[in-house]
PDB file of C-alpha atoms in Angstrom:
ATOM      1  CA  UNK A 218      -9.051 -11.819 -10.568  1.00  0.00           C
ATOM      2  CA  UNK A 219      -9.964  -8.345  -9.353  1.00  0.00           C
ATOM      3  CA  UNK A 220      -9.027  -8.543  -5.815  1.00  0.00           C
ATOM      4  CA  UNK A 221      -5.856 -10.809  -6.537  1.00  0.00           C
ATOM      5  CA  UNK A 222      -3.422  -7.592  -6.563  1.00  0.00           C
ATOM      6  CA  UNK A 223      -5.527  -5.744  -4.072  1.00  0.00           C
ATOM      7  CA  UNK A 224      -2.529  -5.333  -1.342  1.00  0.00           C
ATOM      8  CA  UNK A 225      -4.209  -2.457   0.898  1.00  0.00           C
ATOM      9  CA  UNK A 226      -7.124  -4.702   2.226  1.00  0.00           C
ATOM     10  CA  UNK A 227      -5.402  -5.761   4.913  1.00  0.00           C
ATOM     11  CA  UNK A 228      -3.958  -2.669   5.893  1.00  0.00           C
ATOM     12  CA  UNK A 229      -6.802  -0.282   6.081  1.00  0.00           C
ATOM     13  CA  UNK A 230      -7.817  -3.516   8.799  1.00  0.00           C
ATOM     14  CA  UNK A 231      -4.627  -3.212  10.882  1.00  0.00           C
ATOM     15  CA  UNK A 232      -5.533   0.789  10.881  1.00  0.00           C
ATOM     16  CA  UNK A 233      -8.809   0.362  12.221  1.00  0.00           C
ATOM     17  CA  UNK A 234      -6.959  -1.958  14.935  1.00  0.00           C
ATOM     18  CA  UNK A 235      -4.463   1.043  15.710  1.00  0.00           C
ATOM     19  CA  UNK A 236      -7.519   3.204  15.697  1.00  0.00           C
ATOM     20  CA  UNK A 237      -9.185   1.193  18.247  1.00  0.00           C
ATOM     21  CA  UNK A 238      -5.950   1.624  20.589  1.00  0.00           C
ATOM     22  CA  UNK A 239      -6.139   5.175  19.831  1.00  0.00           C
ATOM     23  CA  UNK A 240      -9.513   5.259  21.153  1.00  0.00           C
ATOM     24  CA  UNK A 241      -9.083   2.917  23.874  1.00  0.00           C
ATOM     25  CA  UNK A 242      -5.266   3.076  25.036  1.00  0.00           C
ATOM     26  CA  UNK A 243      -5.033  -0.880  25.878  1.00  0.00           C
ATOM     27  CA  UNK A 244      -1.582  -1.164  26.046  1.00  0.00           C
ATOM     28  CA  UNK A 245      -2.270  -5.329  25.782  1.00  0.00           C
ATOM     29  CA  UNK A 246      -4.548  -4.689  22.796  1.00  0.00           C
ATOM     30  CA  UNK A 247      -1.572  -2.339  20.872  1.00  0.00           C
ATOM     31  CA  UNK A 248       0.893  -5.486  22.119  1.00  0.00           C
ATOM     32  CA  UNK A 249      -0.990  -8.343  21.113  1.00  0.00           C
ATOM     33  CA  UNK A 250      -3.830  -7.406  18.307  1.00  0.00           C
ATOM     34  CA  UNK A 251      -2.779  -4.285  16.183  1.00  0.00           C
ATOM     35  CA  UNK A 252       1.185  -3.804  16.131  1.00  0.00           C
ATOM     36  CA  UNK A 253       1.108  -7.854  15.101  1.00  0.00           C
ATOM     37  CA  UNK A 254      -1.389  -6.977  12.345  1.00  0.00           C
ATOM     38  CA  UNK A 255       0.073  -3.939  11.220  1.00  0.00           C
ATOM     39  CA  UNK A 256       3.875  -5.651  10.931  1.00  0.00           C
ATOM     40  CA  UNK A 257       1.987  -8.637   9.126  1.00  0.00           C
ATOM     41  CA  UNK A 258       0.676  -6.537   6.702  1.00  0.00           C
ATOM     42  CA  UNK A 259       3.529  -3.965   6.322  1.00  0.00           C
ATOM     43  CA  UNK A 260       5.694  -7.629   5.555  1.00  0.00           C
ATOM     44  CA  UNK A 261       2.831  -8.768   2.622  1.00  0.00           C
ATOM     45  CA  UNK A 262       3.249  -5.425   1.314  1.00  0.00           C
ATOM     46  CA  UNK A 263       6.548  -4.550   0.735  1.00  0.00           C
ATOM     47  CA  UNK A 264       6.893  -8.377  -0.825  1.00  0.00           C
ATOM     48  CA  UNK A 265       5.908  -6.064  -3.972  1.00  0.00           C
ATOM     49  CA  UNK A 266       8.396  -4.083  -3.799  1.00  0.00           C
ATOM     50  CA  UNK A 267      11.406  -3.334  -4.772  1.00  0.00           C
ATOM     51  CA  UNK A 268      14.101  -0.653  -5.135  1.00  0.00           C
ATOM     52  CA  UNK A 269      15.024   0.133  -8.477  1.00  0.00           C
ATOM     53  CA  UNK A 270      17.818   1.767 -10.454  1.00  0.00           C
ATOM     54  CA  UNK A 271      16.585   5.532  -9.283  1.00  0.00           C
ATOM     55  CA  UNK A 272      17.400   4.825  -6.470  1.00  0.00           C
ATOM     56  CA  UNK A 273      13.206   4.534  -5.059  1.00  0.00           C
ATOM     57  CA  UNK A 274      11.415   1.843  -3.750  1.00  0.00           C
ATOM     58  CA  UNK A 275       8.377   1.077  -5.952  1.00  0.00           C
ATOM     59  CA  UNK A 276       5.145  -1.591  -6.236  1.00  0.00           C
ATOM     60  CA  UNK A 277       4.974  -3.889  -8.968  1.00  0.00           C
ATOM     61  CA  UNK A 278       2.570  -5.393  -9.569  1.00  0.00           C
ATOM     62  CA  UNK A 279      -1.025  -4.123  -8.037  1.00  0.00           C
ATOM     63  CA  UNK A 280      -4.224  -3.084  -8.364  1.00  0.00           C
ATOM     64  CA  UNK A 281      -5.669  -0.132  -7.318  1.00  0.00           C
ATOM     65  CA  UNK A 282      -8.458  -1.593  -6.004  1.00  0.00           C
ATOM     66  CA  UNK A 283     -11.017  -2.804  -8.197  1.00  0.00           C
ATOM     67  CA  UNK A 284     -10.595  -0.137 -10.848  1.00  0.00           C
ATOM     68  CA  UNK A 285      -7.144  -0.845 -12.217  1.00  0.00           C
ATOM     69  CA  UNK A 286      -5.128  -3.884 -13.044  1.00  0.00           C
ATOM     70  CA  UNK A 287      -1.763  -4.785 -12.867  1.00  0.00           C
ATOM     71  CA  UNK A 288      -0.467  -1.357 -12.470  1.00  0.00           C
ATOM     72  CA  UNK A 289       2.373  -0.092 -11.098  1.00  0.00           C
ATOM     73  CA  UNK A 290       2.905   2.153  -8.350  1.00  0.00           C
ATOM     74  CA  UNK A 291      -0.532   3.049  -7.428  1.00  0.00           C
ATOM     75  CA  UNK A 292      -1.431   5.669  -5.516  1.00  0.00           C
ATOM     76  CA  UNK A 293      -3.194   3.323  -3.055  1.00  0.00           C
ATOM     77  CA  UNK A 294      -0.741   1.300  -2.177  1.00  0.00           C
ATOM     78  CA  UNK A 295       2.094   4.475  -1.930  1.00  0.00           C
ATOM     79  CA  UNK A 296      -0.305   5.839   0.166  1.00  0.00           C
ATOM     80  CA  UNK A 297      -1.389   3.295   2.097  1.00  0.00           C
ATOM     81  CA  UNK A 298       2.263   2.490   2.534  1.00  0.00           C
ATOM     82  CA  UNK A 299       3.167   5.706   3.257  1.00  0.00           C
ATOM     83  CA  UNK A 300       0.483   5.987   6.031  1.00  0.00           C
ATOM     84  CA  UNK A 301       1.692   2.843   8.053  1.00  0.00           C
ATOM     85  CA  UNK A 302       5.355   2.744   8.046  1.00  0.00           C
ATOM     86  CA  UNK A 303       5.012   5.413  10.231  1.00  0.00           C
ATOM     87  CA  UNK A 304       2.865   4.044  12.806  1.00  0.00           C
ATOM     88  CA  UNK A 305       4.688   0.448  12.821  1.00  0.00           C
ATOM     89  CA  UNK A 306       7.771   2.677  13.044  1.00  0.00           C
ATOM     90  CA  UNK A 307       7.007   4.631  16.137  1.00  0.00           C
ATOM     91  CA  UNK A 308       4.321   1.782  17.428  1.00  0.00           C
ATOM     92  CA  UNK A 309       8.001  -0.855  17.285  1.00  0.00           C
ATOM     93  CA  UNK A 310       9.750   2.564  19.397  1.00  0.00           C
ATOM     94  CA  UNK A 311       7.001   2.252  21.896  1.00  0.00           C
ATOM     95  CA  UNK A 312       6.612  -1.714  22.626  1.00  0.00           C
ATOM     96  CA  UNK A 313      10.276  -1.534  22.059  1.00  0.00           C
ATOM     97  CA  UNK A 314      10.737  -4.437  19.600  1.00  0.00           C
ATOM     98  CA  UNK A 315      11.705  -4.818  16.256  1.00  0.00           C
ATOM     99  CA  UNK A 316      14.308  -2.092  15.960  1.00  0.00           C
ATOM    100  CA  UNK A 317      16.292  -4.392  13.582  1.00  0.00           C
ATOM    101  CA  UNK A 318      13.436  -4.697  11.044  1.00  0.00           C
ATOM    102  CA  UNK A 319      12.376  -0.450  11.954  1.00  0.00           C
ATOM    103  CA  UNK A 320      15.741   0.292  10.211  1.00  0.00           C
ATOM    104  CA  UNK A 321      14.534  -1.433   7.093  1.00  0.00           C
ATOM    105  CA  UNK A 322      11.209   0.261   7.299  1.00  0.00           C
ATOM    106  CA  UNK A 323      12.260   3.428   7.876  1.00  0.00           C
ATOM    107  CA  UNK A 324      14.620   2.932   4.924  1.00  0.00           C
ATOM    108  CA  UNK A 325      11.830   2.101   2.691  1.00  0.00           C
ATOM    109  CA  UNK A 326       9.865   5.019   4.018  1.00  0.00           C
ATOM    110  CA  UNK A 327      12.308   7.152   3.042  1.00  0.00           C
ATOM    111  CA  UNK A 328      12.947   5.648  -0.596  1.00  0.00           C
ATOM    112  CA  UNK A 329       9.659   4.931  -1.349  1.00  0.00           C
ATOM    113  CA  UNK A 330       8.668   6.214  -5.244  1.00  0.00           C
ATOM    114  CA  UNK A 331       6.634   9.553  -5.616  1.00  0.00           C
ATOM    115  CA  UNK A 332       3.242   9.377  -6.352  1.00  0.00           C
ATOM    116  CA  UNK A 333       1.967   9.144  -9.510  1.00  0.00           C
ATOM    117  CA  UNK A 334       1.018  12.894 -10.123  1.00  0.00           C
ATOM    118  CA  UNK A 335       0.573  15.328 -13.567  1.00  0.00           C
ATOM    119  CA  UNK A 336       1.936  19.224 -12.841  1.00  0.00           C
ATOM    120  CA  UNK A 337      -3.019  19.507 -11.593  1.00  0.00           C
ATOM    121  CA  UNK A 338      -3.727  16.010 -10.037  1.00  0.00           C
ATOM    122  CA  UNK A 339      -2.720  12.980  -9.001  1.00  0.00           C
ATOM    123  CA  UNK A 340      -3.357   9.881 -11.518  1.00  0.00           C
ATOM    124  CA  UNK A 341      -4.262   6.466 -10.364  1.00  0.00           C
ATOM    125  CA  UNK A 342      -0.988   4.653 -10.909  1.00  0.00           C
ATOM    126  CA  UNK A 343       2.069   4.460 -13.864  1.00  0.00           C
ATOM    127  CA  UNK A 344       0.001   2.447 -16.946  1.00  0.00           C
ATOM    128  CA  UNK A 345       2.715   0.363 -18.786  1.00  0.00           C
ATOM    129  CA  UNK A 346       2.446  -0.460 -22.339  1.00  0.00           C
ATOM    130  CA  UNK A 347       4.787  -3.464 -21.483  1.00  0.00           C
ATOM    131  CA  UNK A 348       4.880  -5.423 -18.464  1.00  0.00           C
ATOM    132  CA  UNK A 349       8.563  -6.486 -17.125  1.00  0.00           C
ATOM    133  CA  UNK A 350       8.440 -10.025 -15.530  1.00  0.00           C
ATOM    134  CA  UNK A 351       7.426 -10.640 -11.703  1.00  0.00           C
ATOM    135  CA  UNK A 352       7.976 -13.073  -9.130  1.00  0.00           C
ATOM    136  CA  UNK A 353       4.538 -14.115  -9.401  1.00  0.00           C
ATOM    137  CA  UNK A 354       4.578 -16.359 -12.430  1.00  0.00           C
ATOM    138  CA  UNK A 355       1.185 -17.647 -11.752  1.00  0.00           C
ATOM    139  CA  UNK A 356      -0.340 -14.244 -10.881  1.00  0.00           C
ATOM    140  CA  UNK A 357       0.735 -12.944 -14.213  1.00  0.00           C
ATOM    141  CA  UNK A 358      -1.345 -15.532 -15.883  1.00  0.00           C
ATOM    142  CA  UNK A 359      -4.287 -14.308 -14.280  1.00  0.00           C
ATOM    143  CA  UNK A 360      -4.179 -11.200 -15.724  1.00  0.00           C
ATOM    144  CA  UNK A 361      -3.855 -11.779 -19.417  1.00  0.00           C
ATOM    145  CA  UNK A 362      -3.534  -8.604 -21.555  1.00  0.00           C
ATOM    146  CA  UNK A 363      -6.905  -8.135 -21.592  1.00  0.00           C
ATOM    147  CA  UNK A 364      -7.491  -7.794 -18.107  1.00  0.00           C
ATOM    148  CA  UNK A 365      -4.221  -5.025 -17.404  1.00  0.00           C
ATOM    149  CA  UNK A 366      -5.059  -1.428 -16.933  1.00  0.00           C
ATOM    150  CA  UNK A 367      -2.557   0.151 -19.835  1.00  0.00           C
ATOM    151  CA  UNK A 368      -4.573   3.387 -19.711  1.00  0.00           C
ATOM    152  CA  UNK A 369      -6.549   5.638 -17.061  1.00  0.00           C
ATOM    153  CA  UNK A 370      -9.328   5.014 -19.589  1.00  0.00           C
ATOM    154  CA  UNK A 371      -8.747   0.940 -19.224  1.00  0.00           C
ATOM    155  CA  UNK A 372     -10.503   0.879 -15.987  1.00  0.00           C
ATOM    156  CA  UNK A 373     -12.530  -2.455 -14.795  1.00  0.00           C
ATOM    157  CA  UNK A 374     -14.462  -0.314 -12.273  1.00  0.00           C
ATOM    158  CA  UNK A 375     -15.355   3.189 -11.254  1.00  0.00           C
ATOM    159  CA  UNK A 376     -13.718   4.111  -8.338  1.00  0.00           C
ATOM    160  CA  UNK A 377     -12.025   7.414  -7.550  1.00  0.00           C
ATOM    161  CA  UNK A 378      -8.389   6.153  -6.584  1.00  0.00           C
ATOM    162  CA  UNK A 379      -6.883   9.536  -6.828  1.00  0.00           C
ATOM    163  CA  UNK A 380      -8.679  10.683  -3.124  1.00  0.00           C
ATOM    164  CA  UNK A 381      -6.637   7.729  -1.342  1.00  0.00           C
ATOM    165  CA  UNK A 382      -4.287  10.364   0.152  1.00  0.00           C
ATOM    166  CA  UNK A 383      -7.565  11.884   1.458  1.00  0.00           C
ATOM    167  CA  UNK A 384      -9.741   9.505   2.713  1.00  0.00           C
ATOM    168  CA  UNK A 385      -8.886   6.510   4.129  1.00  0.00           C
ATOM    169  CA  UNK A 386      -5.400   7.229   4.492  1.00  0.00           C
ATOM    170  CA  UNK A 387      -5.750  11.149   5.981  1.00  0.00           C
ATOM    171  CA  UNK A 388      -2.461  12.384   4.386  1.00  0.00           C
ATOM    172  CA  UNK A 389      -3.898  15.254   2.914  1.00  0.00           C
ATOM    173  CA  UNK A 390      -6.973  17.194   4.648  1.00  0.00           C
ATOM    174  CA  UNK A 391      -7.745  20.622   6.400  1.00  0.00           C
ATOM    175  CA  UNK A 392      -5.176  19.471   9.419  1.00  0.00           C
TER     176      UNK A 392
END
């Protein structure tokens, strides 16, 4: 059950991919290998999503990682989602493809919710004492109540989520 709602797996792969080109600069390897990955992904992603009444795009439901279930907006999926758009955005500029489906990225981008922060830190992801419906009828009855994160101190593993904008992701550093 614990890697069921674990969305970012795939995407910390298509970054190493789009690292690789970094490294290497094969055009063909960008064209053919990472940009398909990373728009793959980015696609499986944002099938969580949805915009809501404020007005922000938010993820429901996930895990963040193997430390808390069937949460909603966790940090490592805003920032993992917050990390990519931006490099399937300006990777679709470069091959020049996709522009249609870079509007609706860049709109997401744009909307997507805050993350899940107190006035000191960052938390994990919003805990809900009840759960509103999904699509995923038969992903819901994986995770009974018993197995749903409804507290910071409901964790299934030990895992420090909050450093997602640091490492993998590199939104916040020394830069």
């Amino acid at each position: 059950v614990y890697t069921n709602l674990y969305l970012t797996t795939g995407t910390e792969l298509a970054h190493q991919f789009y690292r690789h080109y970094l490294y290497s600069r094969d055009e063909k390897f960008l064209r053919e290998r990472a940009y398909p990955l990373l728009k793959e992904v980015v696609t499986y992603h944002l099938a969580f999503t949805s915009k809501e009444a404020d007005g922000k795009v938010h993820v429901y439901p996930s895990n963040a990682r193997e430390t808390y279930w069937f949460v909603r907006n966790s940090i490592t999926d805003l920032t993992a989602l917050r990390s990519t758009l931006p490099i399937l955005i300006e990777t679709s500029k470069q091959l020049q493809i996709d522009a249609e489906s870079r509007t609706k990225w860049e709109e997401v981008l744009s909307q997507l919710a805050p993350f899940p922060a107190t006035d000191e830190q960052f938390e994990p992801a919003l805990f809900l004492d009840k759960y509103p419906p999904t699509r995923f009828s038969k992903t819901e009855a994986l995770y009974v109540p018993d197995k749903r994160s409804t507290t910071q101190r409901n964790a299934f593993n030990v895992e420090n989520v909050e450093l997602e904008p640091v490492y993998p992701w590199g939104l916040i550093g020394l830069h």
